[in-house]
mmCIF file of C-alpha atoms in Angstrom:
data_model
loop_
_atom_site.group_PDB
_atom_site.id
_atom_site.type_symbol
_atom_site.label_atom_id
_atom_site.label_comp_id
_atom_site.label_asym_id
_atom_site.label_seq_id
_atom_site.Cartn_x
_atom_site.Cartn_y
_atom_site.Cartn_z
ATOM 1 C CA MET A 1 18.381 -5.516 17.759
ATOM 2 C CA ILE A 2 17.956 -2.181 16.237
ATOM 3 C CA GLU A 3 19.624 0.709 18.070
ATOM 4 C CA SER A 4 18.293 3.523 16.106
ATOM 5 C CA VAL A 5 16.577 4.369 12.673
ATOM 6 C CA SER A 6 16.442 7.790 10.941
ATOM 7 C CA LEU A 7 13.783 9.055 8.139
ATOM 8 C CA HIS A 8 14.545 11.581 5.756
ATOM 9 C CA LEU A 9 11.941 13.271 3.527
ATOM 10 C CA VAL A 10 13.036 13.594 -0.201
ATOM 11 C CA ARG A 11 12.514 17.306 -1.035
ATOM 12 C CA GLY A 12 11.955 18.869 -4.653
ATOM 13 C CA LEU A 13 10.090 16.068 -6.343
ATOM 14 C CA PRO A 14 7.963 17.482 -8.989
ATOM 15 C CA VAL A 15 4.310 16.800 -9.940
ATOM 16 C CA ILE A 16 4.685 13.157 -11.266
ATOM 17 C CA ASN A 17 3.589 12.391 -14.907
ATOM 18 C CA LYS A 18 3.087 9.100 -16.736
ATOM 19 C CA GLY A 19 6.485 7.783 -18.020
ATOM 20 C CA ASP A 20 8.464 9.589 -15.149
ATOM 21 C CA SER A 21 11.278 7.565 -13.646
ATOM 22 C CA LEU A 22 10.671 7.789 -9.823
ATOM 23 C CA ALA A 23 14.138 6.239 -9.335
ATOM 24 C CA ASP A 24 16.007 8.903 -11.230
ATOM 25 C CA LEU A 25 13.796 11.538 -9.509
ATOM 26 C CA ILE A 26 14.631 10.192 -5.968
ATOM 27 C CA GLN A 27 18.231 9.502 -6.463
ATOM 28 C CA SER A 28 19.059 12.925 -8.318
ATOM 29 C CA ARG A 29 17.486 14.418 -5.085
ATOM 30 C CA PHE A 30 18.865 12.405 -2.350
ATOM 31 C CA GLU A 31 22.243 10.774 -1.881
ATOM 32 C CA LEU A 32 21.437 7.244 -1.452
ATOM 33 C CA LEU A 33 23.567 4.463 0.456
ATOM 34 C CA ASP A 34 23.434 0.721 0.195
ATOM 35 C CA GLY A 35 20.880 -0.552 2.495
ATOM 36 C CA ASP A 36 18.857 2.581 2.737
ATOM 37 C CA LEU A 37 15.029 1.651 2.253
ATOM 38 C CA ILE A 38 12.960 3.836 0.119
ATOM 39 C CA CYS A 39 9.054 4.187 0.827
ATOM 40 C CA ILE A 40 7.153 5.782 -2.047
ATOM 41 C CA ALA A 41 3.275 6.854 -1.820
ATOM 42 C CA SER A 42 1.304 4.718 -4.134
ATOM 43 C CA THR A 43 -0.272 8.097 -5.545
ATOM 44 C CA VAL A 44 3.087 9.097 -7.585
ATOM 45 C CA VAL A 45 3.624 5.414 -8.525
ATOM 46 C CA SER A 46 0.392 5.284 -10.158
ATOM 47 C CA LYS A 47 0.690 8.704 -11.655
ATOM 48 C CA SER A 48 4.123 7.476 -13.158
ATOM 49 C CA GLU A 49 2.496 4.291 -14.312
ATOM 50 C CA GLY A 50 -0.510 6.039 -16.202
ATOM 51 C CA ARG A 51 -3.236 4.965 -13.737
ATOM 52 C CA VAL A 52 -5.473 8.212 -13.875
ATOM 53 C CA ARG A 53 -8.797 7.749 -15.566
ATOM 54 C CA GLU A 54 -11.439 9.915 -16.755
ATOM 55 C CA LEU A 55 -14.554 9.272 -14.610
ATOM 56 C CA SER A 56 -16.684 9.645 -17.596
ATOM 57 C CA SER A 57 -15.167 6.564 -19.384
ATOM 58 C CA TYR A 58 -17.044 4.000 -17.136
ATOM 59 C CA THR A 59 -20.442 2.753 -17.856
ATOM 60 C CA PRO A 60 -22.110 1.608 -14.889
ATOM 61 C CA CYS A 61 -23.696 -2.004 -15.023
ATOM 62 C CA GLU A 62 -26.525 -2.937 -13.107
ATOM 63 C CA ARG A 63 -24.859 -4.122 -9.962
ATOM 64 C CA ALA A 64 -22.746 -0.701 -9.775
ATOM 65 C CA LEU A 65 -26.155 1.273 -10.287
ATOM 66 C CA ALA A 66 -27.766 -0.614 -7.246
ATOM 67 C CA ILE A 67 -24.775 -0.225 -5.104
ATOM 68 C CA ALA A 68 -24.458 3.358 -5.955
ATOM 69 C CA LYS A 69 -28.024 4.109 -4.925
ATOM 70 C CA ASN A 70 -27.609 2.396 -1.793
ATOM 71 C CA LEU A 71 -24.239 4.475 -0.829
ATOM 72 C CA GLY A 72 -25.337 7.716 -2.549
ATOM 73 C CA LYS A 73 -22.161 7.433 -4.660
ATOM 74 C CA ASP A 74 -21.400 8.167 -8.247
ATOM 75 C CA PRO A 75 -22.490 5.081 -10.221
ATOM 76 C CA ARG A 76 -19.214 5.253 -12.470
ATOM 77 C CA PHE A 77 -16.953 5.664 -9.418
ATOM 78 C CA VAL A 78 -18.971 2.321 -8.232
ATOM 79 C CA GLN A 79 -18.253 0.533 -11.457
ATOM 80 C CA ALA A 80 -14.420 1.731 -11.443
ATOM 81 C CA VAL A 81 -14.128 -0.022 -8.099
ATOM 82 C CA LEU A 82 -15.990 -3.370 -9.299
ATOM 83 C CA GLU A 83 -13.425 -3.547 -12.230
ATOM 84 C CA GLU A 84 -10.456 -2.924 -9.973
ATOM 85 C CA SER A 85 -11.667 -5.658 -7.412
ATOM 86 C CA SER A 86 -11.343 -9.515 -7.485
ATOM 87 C CA GLU A 87 -14.125 -9.939 -4.641
ATOM 88 C CA ILE A 88 -16.659 -7.846 -3.025
ATOM 89 C CA LEU A 89 -16.644 -8.425 0.931
ATOM 90 C CA LEU A 90 -19.071 -5.554 1.663
ATOM 91 C CA ASP A 91 -21.420 -3.413 -0.450
ATOM 92 C CA ARG A 92 -22.861 -1.366 2.574
ATOM 93 C CA PRO A 93 -22.277 0.634 4.431
ATOM 94 C CA PHE A 94 -19.148 1.026 2.321
ATOM 95 C CA LEU A 95 -17.462 -0.809 -0.260
ATOM 96 C CA LEU A 96 -15.058 -3.203 1.245
ATOM 97 C CA VAL A 97 -13.099 -5.281 -1.416
ATOM 98 C CA VAL A 98 -10.182 -7.492 -2.478
ATOM 99 C CA THR A 99 -8.127 -5.746 -5.020
ATOM 100 C CA ARG A 100 -6.843 -7.590 -7.858
ATOM 101 C CA PHE A 101 -3.485 -7.872 -6.262
ATOM 102 C CA GLY A 102 -4.781 -9.276 -2.933
ATOM 103 C CA HIS A 103 -5.169 -6.105 -0.828
ATOM 104 C CA VAL A 104 -8.330 -5.783 1.155
ATOM 105 C CA CYS A 105 -9.290 -2.207 1.339
ATOM 106 C CA VAL A 106 -12.363 0.500 0.948
ATOM 107 C CA ASN A 107 -13.191 1.482 -2.698
ATOM 108 C CA ALA A 108 -10.272 -0.510 -4.337
ATOM 109 C CA GLY A 109 -8.124 2.183 -3.175
ATOM 110 C CA ILE A 110 -9.171 4.537 -5.874
ATOM 111 C CA ASP A 111 -8.441 8.323 -5.057
ATOM 112 C CA GLN A 112 -10.253 11.493 -6.105
ATOM 113 C CA SER A 113 -7.789 13.728 -4.497
ATOM 114 C CA ASN A 114 -4.628 15.246 -5.995
ATOM 115 C CA VAL A 115 -5.849 14.689 -9.510
ATOM 116 C CA PRO A 116 -8.065 17.109 -11.668
ATOM 117 C CA PRO A 117 -11.865 17.275 -11.244
ATOM 118 C CA GLY A 118 -13.604 14.652 -13.183
ATOM 119 C CA LYS A 119 -10.673 12.123 -12.873
ATOM 120 C CA ILE A 120 -9.717 9.490 -10.549
ATOM 121 C CA LEU A 121 -6.597 7.531 -9.600
ATOM 122 C CA LEU A 122 -6.119 3.993 -9.528
ATOM 123 C CA LEU A 123 -3.879 1.880 -7.424
ATOM 124 C CA PRO A 124 -0.700 0.368 -9.201
ATOM 125 C CA GLU A 125 -1.856 -2.801 -11.014
ATOM 126 C CA ASN A 126 0.943 -4.715 -9.236
ATOM 127 C CA PRO A 127 2.383 -2.737 -6.536
ATOM 128 C CA SER A 128 5.151 -5.351 -5.896
ATOM 129 C CA LEU A 129 6.133 -5.369 -9.428
ATOM 130 C CA SER A 130 6.377 -1.790 -9.344
ATOM 131 C CA ALA A 131 8.663 -1.692 -6.511
ATOM 132 C CA GLU A 132 10.777 -4.277 -8.102
ATOM 133 C CA MET A 133 11.024 -2.038 -11.270
ATOM 134 C CA ILE A 134 11.976 1.048 -9.066
ATOM 135 C CA ARG A 135 14.641 -0.877 -7.026
ATOM 136 C CA ARG A 136 16.280 -2.249 -10.495
ATOM 137 C CA GLU A 137 16.734 1.259 -11.652
ATOM 138 C CA LEU A 138 18.527 2.833 -8.364
ATOM 139 C CA ASN A 139 21.991 3.114 -8.497
ATOM 140 C CA ARG A 140 22.309 1.553 -4.840
ATOM 141 C CA ASP A 141 21.054 -1.479 -3.665
ATOM 142 C CA CYS A 142 17.794 -0.241 -1.631
ATOM 143 C CA PRO A 143 14.733 -2.128 -0.614
ATOM 144 C CA VAL A 144 11.516 -0.571 -1.782
ATOM 145 C CA ILE A 145 8.111 -0.292 -0.346
ATOM 146 C CA ILE A 146 4.788 1.123 -2.260
ATOM 147 C CA THR A 147 2.707 2.692 0.791
ATOM 148 C CA ASP A 148 -1.023 3.549 1.036
ATOM 149 C CA THR A 149 -3.331 4.575 3.931
ATOM 150 C CA CYS A 150 -6.095 2.576 5.229
ATOM 151 C CA GLY A 151 -8.345 2.633 8.210
ATOM 152 C CA ARG A 152 -8.466 -0.235 10.884
ATOM 153 C CA PRO A 153 -11.196 -1.941 12.528
ATOM 154 C CA PHE A 154 -12.092 -0.631 16.072
ATOM 155 C CA ARG A 155 -10.210 2.496 15.678
ATOM 156 C CA PHE A 156 -10.494 5.951 14.511
ATOM 157 C CA GLY A 157 -7.987 7.251 11.828
ATOM 158 C CA VAL A 158 -5.771 6.051 8.905
ATOM 159 C CA THR A 159 -2.409 4.706 9.100
ATOM 160 C CA GLY A 160 0.400 3.930 6.352
ATOM 161 C CA VAL A 161 0.552 0.143 5.077
ATOM 162 C CA ALA A 162 2.656 -1.361 2.662
ATOM 163 C CA ILE A 163 0.893 -2.581 -0.479
ATOM 164 C CA GLY A 164 4.065 -3.771 -2.576
ATOM 165 C CA TRP A 165 7.687 -4.214 -1.893
ATOM 166 C CA SER A 166 10.972 -5.735 -3.045
ATOM 167 C CA GLY A 167 14.443 -6.499 -1.568
ATOM 168 C CA LEU A 168 12.932 -7.175 1.820
ATOM 169 C CA SER A 169 10.825 -9.565 3.727
ATOM 170 C CA PRO A 170 7.627 -7.956 4.776
ATOM 171 C CA ILE A 171 7.057 -10.002 7.876
ATOM 172 C CA ARG A 172 9.459 -10.694 10.557
ATOM 173 C CA ASP A 173 8.930 -14.259 12.105
ATOM 174 C CA TRP A 174 9.481 -14.347 16.090
ATOM 175 C CA ARG A 175 8.085 -17.944 16.170
ATOM 176 C CA GLU A 176 10.667 -20.182 18.249
ATOM 177 C CA ALA A 177 12.432 -17.098 19.782
ATOM 178 C CA THR A 178 12.058 -17.077 23.438
ATOM 179 C CA ASP A 179 10.748 -14.575 25.868
ATOM 180 C CA ILE A 180 12.154 -13.134 28.993
ATOM 181 C CA HIS A 181 10.995 -16.288 30.921
ATOM 182 C CA GLY A 182 12.465 -18.739 28.272
ATOM 183 C CA ARG A 183 9.273 -19.491 26.879
ATOM 184 C CA LYS A 184 9.105 -19.921 22.967
ATOM 185 C CA LEU A 185 6.901 -17.692 20.948
ATOM 186 C CA GLU A 186 4.438 -19.792 18.988
ATOM 187 C CA ILE A 187 2.490 -17.306 16.626
ATOM 188 C CA THR A 188 4.074 -13.960 16.476
ATOM 189 C CA LEU A 189 4.488 -12.630 13.171
ATOM 190 C CA GLU A 190 5.691 -8.806 13.018
ATOM 191 C CA ALA A 191 4.057 -6.734 10.011
ATOM 192 C CA VAL A 192 7.570 -4.823 9.788
ATOM 193 C CA ALA A 193 6.568 -3.384 6.248
ATOM 194 C CA ASP A 194 3.453 -2.009 7.558
ATOM 195 C CA GLU A 195 5.247 -0.490 10.707
ATOM 196 C CA ILE A 196 7.723 0.978 8.325
ATOM 197 C CA ALA A 197 5.172 2.411 5.881
ATOM 198 C CA GLY A 198 3.572 3.633 8.858
ATOM 199 C CA MET A 199 6.661 5.619 10.030
ATOM 200 C CA ALA A 200 7.142 6.941 6.690
ATOM 201 C CA ASN A 201 3.398 8.009 6.431
ATOM 202 C CA LEU A 202 4.131 10.294 9.303
ATOM 203 C CA LEU A 203 6.476 12.320 7.398
ATOM 204 C CA MET A 204 4.643 12.417 4.032
ATOM 205 C CA GLY A 205 1.581 13.273 5.226
ATOM 206 C CA GLU A 206 -1.987 13.270 3.874
ATOM 207 C CA ALA A 207 -2.803 16.303 2.002
ATOM 208 C CA GLY A 208 -0.837 18.512 -0.374
ATOM 209 C CA ASP A 209 2.422 18.412 0.979
ATOM 210 C CA SER A 210 4.022 16.962 -2.359
ATOM 211 C CA THR A 211 6.601 14.892 -0.330
ATOM 212 C CA PRO A 212 5.757 11.174 -1.385
ATOM 213 C CA ALA A 213 9.200 9.793 -0.766
ATOM 214 C CA VAL A 214 10.951 8.882 2.307
ATOM 215 C CA VAL A 215 14.224 7.166 2.816
ATOM 216 C CA VAL A 216 14.523 4.945 5.852
ATOM 217 C CA ARG A 217 18.386 4.461 7.155
ATOM 218 C CA GLY A 218 19.517 2.134 9.736
ATOM 219 C CA LEU A 219 17.070 -0.766 9.622
ATOM 220 C CA PRO A 220 18.497 -4.372 8.860
ATOM 221 C CA ARG A 221 17.323 -5.845 5.696
ATOM 222 C CA PHE A 222 14.919 -8.519 7.001
ATOM 223 C CA ASP A 223 15.909 -10.598 4.100
ATOM 224 C CA GLY A 224 13.415 -13.381 2.702
ATOM 225 C CA GLY A 225 10.285 -13.702 0.957
ATOM 226 C CA GLY A 226 6.557 -13.656 2.192
ATOM 227 C CA SER A 227 3.429 -11.883 1.762
ATOM 228 C CA MET A 228 1.433 -9.476 3.945
ATOM 229 C CA PHE A 229 -1.954 -10.718 2.432
ATOM 230 C CA MET A 230 -3.368 -13.451 4.259
ATOM 231 C CA PRO A 231 -4.644 -16.419 2.415
ATOM 232 C CA GLU A 232 -8.442 -16.804 2.049
ATOM 233 C CA GLU A 233 -8.590 -20.154 3.527
ATOM 234 C CA GLN A 234 -7.010 -18.454 6.867
ATOM 235 C CA ASP A 235 -8.812 -15.386 6.978
ATOM 236 C CA VAL A 236 -11.251 -15.496 9.669
ATOM 237 C CA ILE A 237 -12.886 -12.277 9.055
ATOM 238 C CA ARG A 238 -13.511 -12.851 5.263
ATOM 239 C CA ALA A 239 -15.191 -16.178 6.481
ATOM 240 C CA ILE A 240 -17.663 -14.468 8.886
ATOM 241 C CA LEU A 241 -18.422 -12.115 6.059
ATOM 242 C CA SER A 242 -19.093 -14.730 3.373
ATOM 243 C CA SER A 243 -21.360 -16.581 6.009
ATOM 244 C CA LYS A 244 -23.659 -13.775 6.112
#
């Protein structure tokens, strides 16, 4: 049982540029302990990996032109979304896609905030690999979660979610545990990586706070593997969308 958890903003991080070591920048500004968990916003991971693109570098295909006309969006932006996606689930009233690393989100997570006009910021190409590489550079044994924000069906507002992780299991399996009446749980899988990302996002904020890293202290390791991304054959919602 978890008794308490503390979250700490990493202050003083500079504007991140391509080639910057996030591990070095974080541990030079915060005294990490073994077992601390580090949440890092995908935006700064993308910037360190050189995932900023000129919008003018994209040439829209016919499909991008058609979608852009329906949505009232820049065709070049739509082309960027198509190139970062492995599947288009909806093309109206917004672009809901599956990214090449398996995350379902709007516009492939491409961001136009916190970058200069005329530029866009792509998500990390492989966020879990990014998390693993950052973790290897740390001087302490600390799990790493790469976070982003997503909207949710049937609810207003966005919340932080994990799109990449290393050093922890993103899922906590409660199956076979018993409730207070002694009945075994049969289907409960807890999305702990998303819960942690949501907590961290409360501190990070959503605009220009320049606080993209949070250290979480006091959590168990949740050791193991697993994925947050539901296989297509088990995804009821995707099946419904594809049948229309």
